[in-house]
CSV table of C-alpha atoms in Angstrom, one decimal:
chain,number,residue,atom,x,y,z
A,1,UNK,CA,97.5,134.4,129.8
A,2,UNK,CA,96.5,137.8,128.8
A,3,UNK,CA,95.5,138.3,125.0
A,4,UNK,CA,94.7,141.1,123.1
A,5,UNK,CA,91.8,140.9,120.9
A,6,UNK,CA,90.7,143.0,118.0
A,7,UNK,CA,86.8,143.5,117.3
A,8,UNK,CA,85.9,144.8,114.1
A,9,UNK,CA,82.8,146.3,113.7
A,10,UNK,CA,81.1,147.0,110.2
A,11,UNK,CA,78.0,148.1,108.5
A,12,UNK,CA,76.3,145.2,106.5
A,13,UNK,CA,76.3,145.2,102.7
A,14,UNK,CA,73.2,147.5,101.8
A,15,UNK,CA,73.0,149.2,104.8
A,16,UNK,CA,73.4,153.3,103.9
A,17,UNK,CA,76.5,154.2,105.6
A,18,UNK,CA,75.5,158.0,106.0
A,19,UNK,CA,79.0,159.0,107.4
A,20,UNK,CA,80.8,157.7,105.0
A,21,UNK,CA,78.9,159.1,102.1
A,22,UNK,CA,79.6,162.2,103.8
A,23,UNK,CA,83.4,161.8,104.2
A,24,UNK,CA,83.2,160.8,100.4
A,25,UNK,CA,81.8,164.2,99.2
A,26,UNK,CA,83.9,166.0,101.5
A,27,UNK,CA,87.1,164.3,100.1
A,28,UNK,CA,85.6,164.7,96.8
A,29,UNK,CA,85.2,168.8,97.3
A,30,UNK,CA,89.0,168.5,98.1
A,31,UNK,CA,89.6,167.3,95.0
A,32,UNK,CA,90.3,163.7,96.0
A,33,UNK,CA,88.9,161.1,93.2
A,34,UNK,CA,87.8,159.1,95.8
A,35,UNK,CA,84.9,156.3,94.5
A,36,UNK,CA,83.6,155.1,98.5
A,37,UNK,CA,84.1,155.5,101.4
A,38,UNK,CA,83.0,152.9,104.7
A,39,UNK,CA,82.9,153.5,108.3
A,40,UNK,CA,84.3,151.1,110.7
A,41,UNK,CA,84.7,150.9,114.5
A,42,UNK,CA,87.6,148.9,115.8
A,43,UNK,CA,87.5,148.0,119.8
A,44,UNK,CA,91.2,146.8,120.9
A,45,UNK,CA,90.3,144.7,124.2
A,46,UNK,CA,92.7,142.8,126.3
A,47,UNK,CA,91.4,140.0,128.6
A,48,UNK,CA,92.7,137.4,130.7
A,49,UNK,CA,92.0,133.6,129.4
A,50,UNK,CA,93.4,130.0,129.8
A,51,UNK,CA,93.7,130.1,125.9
A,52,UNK,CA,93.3,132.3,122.6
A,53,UNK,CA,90.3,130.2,121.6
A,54,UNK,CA,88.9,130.8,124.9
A,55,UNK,CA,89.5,134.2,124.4
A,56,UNK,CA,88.3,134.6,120.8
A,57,UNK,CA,84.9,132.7,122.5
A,58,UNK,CA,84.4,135.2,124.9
A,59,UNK,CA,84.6,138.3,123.0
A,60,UNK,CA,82.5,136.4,120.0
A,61,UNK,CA,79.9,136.6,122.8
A,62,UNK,CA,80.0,140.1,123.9
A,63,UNK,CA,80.0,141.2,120.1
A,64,UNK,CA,76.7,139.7,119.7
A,65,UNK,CA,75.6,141.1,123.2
A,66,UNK,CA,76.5,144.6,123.0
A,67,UNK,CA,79.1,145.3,119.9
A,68,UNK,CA,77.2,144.7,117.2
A,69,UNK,CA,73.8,145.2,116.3
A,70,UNK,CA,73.2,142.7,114.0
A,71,UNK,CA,70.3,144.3,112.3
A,72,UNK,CA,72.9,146.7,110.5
A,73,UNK,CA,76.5,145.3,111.5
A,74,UNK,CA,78.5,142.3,110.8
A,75,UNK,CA,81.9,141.9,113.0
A,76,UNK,CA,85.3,140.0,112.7
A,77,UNK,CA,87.7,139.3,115.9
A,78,UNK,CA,91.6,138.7,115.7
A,79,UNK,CA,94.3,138.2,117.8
A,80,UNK,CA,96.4,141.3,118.4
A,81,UNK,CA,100.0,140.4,118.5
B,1,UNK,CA,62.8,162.0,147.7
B,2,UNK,CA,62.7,159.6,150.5
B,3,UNK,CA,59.8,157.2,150.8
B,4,UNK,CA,58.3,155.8,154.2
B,5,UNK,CA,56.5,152.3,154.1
B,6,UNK,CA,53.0,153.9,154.5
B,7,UNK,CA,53.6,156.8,151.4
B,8,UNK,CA,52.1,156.0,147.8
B,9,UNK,CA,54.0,155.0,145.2
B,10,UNK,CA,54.5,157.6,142.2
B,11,UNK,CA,52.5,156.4,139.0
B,12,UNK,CA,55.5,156.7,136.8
B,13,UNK,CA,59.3,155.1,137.4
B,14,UNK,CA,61.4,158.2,134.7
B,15,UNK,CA,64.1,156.0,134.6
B,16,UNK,CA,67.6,157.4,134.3
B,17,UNK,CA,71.4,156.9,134.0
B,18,UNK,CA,74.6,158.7,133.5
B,19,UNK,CA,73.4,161.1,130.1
B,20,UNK,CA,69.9,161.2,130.3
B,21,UNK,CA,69.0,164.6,129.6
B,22,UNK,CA,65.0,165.0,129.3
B,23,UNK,CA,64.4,163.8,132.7
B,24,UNK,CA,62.9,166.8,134.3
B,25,UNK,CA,61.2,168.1,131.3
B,26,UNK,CA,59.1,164.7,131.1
B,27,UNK,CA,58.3,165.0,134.9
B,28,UNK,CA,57.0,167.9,134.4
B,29,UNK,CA,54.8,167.0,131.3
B,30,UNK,CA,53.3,164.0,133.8
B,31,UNK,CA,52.8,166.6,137.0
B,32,UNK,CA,51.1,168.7,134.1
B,33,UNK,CA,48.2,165.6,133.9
B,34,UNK,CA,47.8,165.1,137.6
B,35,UNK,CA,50.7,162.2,137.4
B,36,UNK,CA,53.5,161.8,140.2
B,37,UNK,CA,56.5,161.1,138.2
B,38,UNK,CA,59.7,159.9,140.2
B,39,UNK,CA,63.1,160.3,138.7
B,40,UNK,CA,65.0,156.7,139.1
B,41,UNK,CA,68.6,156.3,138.6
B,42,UNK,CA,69.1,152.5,137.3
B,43,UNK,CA,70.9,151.7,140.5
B,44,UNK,CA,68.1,152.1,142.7
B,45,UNK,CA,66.2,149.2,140.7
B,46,UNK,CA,69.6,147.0,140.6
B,47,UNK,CA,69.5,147.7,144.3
B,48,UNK,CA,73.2,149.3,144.4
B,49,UNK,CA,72.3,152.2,146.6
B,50,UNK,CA,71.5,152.6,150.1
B,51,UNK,CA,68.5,150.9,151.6
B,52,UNK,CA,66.1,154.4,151.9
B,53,UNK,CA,66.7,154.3,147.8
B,54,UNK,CA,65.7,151.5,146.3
B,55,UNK,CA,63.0,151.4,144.1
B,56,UNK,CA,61.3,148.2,142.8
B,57,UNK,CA,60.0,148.3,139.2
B,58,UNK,CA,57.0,146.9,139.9
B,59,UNK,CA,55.9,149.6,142.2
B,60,UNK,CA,55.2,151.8,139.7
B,61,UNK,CA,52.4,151.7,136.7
B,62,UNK,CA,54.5,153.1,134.2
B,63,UNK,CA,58.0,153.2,133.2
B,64,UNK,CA,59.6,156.1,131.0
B,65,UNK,CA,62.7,156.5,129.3
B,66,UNK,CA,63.1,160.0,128.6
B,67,UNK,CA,65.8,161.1,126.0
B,68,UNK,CA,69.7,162.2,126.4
B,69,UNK,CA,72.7,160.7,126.0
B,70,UNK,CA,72.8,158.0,128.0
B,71,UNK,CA,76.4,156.9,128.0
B,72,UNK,CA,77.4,159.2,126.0
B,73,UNK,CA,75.5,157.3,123.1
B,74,UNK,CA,79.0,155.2,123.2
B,75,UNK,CA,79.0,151.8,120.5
B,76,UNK,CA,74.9,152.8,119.7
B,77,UNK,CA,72.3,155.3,121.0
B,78,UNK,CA,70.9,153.0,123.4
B,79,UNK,CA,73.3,150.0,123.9
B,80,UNK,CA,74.9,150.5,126.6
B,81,UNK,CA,71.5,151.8,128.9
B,82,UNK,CA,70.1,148.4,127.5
B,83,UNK,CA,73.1,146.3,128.2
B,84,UNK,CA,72.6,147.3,131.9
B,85,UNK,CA,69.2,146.9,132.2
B,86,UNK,CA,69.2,143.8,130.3
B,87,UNK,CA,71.7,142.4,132.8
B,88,UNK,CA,70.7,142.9,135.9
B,89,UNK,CA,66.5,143.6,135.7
B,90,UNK,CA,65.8,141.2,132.7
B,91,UNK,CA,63.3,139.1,134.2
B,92,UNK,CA,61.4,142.0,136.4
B,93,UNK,CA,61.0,144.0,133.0
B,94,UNK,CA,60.2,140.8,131.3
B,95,UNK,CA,57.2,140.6,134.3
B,96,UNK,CA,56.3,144.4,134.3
B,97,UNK,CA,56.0,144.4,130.2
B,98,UNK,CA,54.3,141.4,130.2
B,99,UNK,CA,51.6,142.2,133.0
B,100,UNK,CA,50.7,144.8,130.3
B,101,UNK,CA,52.2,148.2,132.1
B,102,UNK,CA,52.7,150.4,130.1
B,103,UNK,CA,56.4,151.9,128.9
B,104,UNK,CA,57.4,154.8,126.8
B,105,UNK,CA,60.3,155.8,125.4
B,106,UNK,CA,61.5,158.9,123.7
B,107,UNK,CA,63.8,159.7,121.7
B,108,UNK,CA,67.0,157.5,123.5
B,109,UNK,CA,64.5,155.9,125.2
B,110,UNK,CA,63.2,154.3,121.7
B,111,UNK,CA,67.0,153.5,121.5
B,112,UNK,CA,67.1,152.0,124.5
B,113,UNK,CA,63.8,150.1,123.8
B,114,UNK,CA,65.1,148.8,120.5
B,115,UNK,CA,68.6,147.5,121.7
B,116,UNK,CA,67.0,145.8,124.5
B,117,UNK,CA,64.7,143.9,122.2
B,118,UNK,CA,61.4,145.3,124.0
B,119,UNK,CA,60.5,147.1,120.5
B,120,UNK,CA,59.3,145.6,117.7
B,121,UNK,CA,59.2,142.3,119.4
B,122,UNK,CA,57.1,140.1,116.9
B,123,UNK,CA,57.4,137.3,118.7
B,124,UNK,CA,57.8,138.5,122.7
B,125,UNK,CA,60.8,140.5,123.7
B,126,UNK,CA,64.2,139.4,121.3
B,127,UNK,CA,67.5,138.5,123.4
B,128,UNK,CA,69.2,140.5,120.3
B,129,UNK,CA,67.8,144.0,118.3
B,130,UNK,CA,65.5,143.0,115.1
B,131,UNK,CA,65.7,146.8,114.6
B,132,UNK,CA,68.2,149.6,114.8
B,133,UNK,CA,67.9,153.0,114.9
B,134,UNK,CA,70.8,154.6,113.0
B,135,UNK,CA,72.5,157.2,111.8
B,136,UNK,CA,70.0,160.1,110.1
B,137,UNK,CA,70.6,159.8,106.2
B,138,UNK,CA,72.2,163.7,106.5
B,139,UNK,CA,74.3,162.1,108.5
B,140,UNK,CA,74.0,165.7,110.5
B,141,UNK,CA,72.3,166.0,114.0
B,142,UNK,CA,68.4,167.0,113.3
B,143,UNK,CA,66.9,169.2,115.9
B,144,UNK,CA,63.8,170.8,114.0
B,145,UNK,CA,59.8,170.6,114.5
B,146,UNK,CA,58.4,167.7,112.8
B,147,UNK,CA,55.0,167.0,111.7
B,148,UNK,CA,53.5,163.1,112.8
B,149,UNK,CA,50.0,161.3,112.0
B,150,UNK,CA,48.6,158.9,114.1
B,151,UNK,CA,48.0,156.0,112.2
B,152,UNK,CA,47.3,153.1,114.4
B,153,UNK,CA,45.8,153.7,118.2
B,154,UNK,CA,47.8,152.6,121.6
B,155,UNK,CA,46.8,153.2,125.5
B,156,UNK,CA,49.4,155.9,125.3
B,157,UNK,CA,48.0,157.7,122.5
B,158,UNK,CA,44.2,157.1,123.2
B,159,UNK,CA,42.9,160.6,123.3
B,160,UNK,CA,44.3,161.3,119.8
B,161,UNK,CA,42.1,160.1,116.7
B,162,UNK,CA,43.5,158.5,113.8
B,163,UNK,CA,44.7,160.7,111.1
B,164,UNK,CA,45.2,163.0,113.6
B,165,UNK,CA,48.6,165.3,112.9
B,166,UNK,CA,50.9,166.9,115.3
B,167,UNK,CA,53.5,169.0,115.8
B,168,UNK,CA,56.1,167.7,117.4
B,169,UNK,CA,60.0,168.2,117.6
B,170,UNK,CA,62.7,165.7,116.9
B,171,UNK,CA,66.7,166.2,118.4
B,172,UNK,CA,68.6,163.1,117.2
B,173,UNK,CA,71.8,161.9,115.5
B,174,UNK,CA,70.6,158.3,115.5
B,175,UNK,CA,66.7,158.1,114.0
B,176,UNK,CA,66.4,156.3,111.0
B,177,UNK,CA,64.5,153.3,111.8
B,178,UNK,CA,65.5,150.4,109.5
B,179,UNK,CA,65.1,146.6,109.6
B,180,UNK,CA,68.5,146.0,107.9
B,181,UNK,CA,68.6,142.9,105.4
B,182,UNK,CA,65.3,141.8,106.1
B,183,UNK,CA,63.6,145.4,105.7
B,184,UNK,CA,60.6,144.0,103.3
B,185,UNK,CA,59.6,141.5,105.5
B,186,UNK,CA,59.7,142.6,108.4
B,187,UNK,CA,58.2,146.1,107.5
B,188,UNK,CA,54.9,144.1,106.1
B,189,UNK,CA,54.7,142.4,109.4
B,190,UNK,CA,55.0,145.9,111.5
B,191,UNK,CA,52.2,147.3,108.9
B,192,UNK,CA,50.0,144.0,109.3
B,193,UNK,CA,50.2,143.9,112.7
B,194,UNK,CA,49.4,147.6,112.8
B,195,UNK,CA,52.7,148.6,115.3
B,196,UNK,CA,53.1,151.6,113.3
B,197,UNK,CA,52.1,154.2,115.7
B,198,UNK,CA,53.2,157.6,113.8
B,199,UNK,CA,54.4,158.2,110.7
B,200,UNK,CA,56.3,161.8,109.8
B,201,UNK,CA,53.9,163.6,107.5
B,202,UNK,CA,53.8,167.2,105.2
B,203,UNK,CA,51.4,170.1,107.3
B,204,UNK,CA,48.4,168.7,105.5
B,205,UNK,CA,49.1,165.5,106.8
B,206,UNK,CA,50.2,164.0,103.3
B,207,UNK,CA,52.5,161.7,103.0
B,208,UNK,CA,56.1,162.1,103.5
B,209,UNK,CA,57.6,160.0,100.8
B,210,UNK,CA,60.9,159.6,103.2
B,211,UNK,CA,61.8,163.2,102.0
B,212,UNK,CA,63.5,165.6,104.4
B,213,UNK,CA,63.0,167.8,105.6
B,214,UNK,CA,59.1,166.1,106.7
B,215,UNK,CA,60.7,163.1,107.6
B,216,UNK,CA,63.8,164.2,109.4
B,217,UNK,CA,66.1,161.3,109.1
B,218,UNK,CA,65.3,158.6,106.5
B,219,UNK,CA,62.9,156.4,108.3
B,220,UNK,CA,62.2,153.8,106.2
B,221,UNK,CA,58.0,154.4,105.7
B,222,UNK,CA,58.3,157.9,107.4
B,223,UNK,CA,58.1,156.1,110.6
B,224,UNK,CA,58.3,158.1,113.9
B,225,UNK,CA,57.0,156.2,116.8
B,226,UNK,CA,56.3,151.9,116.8
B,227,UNK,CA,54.7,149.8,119.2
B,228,UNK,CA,54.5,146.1,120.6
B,229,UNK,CA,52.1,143.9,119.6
B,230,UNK,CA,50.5,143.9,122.8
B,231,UNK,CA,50.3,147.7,122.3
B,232,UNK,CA,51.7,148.6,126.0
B,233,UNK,CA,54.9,149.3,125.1
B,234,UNK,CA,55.9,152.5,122.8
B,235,UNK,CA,59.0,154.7,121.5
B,236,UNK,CA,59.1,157.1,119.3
B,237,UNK,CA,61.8,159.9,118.0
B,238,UNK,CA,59.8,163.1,118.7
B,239,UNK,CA,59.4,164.6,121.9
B,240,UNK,CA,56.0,165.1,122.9
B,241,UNK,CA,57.3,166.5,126.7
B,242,UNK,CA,58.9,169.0,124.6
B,243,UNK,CA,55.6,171.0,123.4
B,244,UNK,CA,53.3,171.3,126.6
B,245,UNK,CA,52.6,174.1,126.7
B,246,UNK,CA,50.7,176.3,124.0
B,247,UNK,CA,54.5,178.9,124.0
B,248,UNK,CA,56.6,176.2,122.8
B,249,UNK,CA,54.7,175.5,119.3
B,250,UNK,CA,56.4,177.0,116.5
B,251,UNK,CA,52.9,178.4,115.3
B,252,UNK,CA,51.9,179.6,118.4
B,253,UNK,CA,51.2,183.3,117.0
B,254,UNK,CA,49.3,181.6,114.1
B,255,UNK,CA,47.3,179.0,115.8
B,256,UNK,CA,45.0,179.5,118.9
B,257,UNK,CA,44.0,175.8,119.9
B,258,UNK,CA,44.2,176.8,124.1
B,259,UNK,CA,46.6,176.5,126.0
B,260,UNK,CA,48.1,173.2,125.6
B,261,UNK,CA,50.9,172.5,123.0
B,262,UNK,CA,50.1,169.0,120.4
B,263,UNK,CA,52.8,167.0,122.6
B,264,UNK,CA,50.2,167.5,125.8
B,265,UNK,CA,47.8,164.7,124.4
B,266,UNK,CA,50.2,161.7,124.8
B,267,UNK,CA,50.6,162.7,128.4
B,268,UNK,CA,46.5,163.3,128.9
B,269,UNK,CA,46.1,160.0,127.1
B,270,UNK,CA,48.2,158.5,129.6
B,271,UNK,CA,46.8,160.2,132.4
B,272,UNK,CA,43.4,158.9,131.1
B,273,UNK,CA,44.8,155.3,131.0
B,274,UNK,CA,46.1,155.1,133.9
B,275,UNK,CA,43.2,156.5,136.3
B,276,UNK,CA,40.9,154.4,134.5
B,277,UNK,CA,42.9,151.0,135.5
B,278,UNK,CA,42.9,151.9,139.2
């Protein structure tokens, strides 16, 4: 079966999110009342398993391998349907 | 460059992928101190190439990883470069670091070191980062001369003194070196174990106090450049390959220290190193 997984990748809580502090003025200047703003990334990947679990295992995996940094990030995975 | 059975091996591996942008610059800032320098592509280590190419790792007596882009600095500065080194040359870079070669890397190449666990590897190299180098604080691209003190001596910096200050010039999105969660900790452990190998510093050599513009992108303790434990291993943001010659200083018109330029002394320090093991 092919699945299509969402990894969600965001900065931990503490961590200066210098882009998003900057989006936050900018919106600010605009004259939105905006109070914070936080960067995330989102990877849509689609893979090939014998079951959603399996799946969910795999790209658990890869987050910690190459996604994430876990210094600074935390993620989340879910199914795409 | 082809190599026969019967040629030397070059002294230093300037290892490179898709990105990599500071290659030639940093060959010609070995060349400068009587070091052959070879530009590698990664596939020539991994062996996917044809059979005049390849290049073993432990041939050399140095390995660099010059700055860039590498991957276009896709997911993090570094990851992906690491990722494919990590896969496929684990174990020989686990020998060659641990033989106690020695390995710099600038700018992308402290990235690269980071990500691949080789940097600040309290307790041998990590299978996942304990550090990250992320986004500046000005969350803007910093390309500007910077001023560094050498706090704690390595192989790679052995002609420079301690307090000594240079001049050196940073280019990068993705600097600011933190610990994350566990910064407190983990920061007295780097200071204990005296890993801190320059720290961004005011003209006089003062302390930074993590304020730009003298530290350029939010370094937790104004640091610049780390090393291993075993003190063989080093990155740091600035580029010394950058400031050679005497022309490329800022203060060139003001200051008349010869001809070299402050980033020269990491390479003679090298150079030094490196004909003394032979």
């Amino acid at each position: 079966m092919q699945y299509s997984l969402e990894v969600r990748i965001e900065l931990k809580k503490g961590v200066i999110d210098a882009e998003g502090e900057t989006v936050k003025k900018t919106l600010n200047l605009l004259g939105y009342e905006v109070e914070g703003v936080n960067t995330v990334s989102v990877y849509v990947i689609r893979l090939s398993a014998e079951s959603e679990e399996e799946a969910m295992e795999k790209m658990d995996e890869a987050a910690r391998r190459l996604l994430a940094n876990p210094v600074i990030q935390n993620y989340s995975i879910s199914a795409v349907k | 460059m082809l190599l026969t059975g019967n040629d030397k091996m070059p002294d230093v591996c300037v290892l490179l992928i898709e990105g990599t942008n500071c290659e030639k610059e940093t060959q010609e800032a070995f060349s400068g101190v009587g070091l052959d320098a070879e530009l590698v592509h990664l596939k020539q280590l991994l062996g996917d190439c044809e059979r005049q190419r390849k290049r073993r790792l432990s041939d050399y007596g140095m390995l660099m990883l010059p700055g860039g882009w590498s991957a276009g600095d896709y997911i993090r500065a570094g990851a992906i470069f690491a990722a494919r080194m990590k896969s496929k040359l684990g174990d020989e870079l686990k020998d060659f670091v641990e033989s106690g070669n020695l390995v710099l890397g600038v700018c992308n190449g402290f990235q690269i070191l980071t990500e691949m666990g080789l940097l600040p590897a309290f307790k041998g190299i990590s299978d996942v980062p304990t550090a990250s180098l992320t986004n500046n604080l000005s969350s803007c691209f910093q390309c500007r001369p910077t001023y560094i003190k050498h706090v704690n001596k390595t192989p790679l910096t052995g002609k420079l003194d301690l307090g000594d200050v240079i001049q050196v010039p940073v280019a990068h999105a993705e600097g600011r070196f933190t610990f994350g969660e566990k910064q407190d900790m983990m920061l007295k452990q780097l200071i204990e174990n005296n890993q801190i190998v320059f720290r961004y510093c005011r003209v006089d050599g003062s302390e930074a106090q993590e304020i730009y513009p003298w530290n350029p992108n939010g370094s937790i303790y104004d640091i610049a450049g780390i090393c291993n434990p075993e003190r063989n291993v080093l990155g740091l943001m600035p580029h010394p390959e950058r400031v050679i010659n005497r022309l490329q200083m800022t203060d060139w018109t003001r200051k008349d220290n010869g001809d070299a330029g402050d980033g020269r002394v990491v390479f003679e320090s090298i150079a030094g190193y490196l004909k003394a093991i032979v």
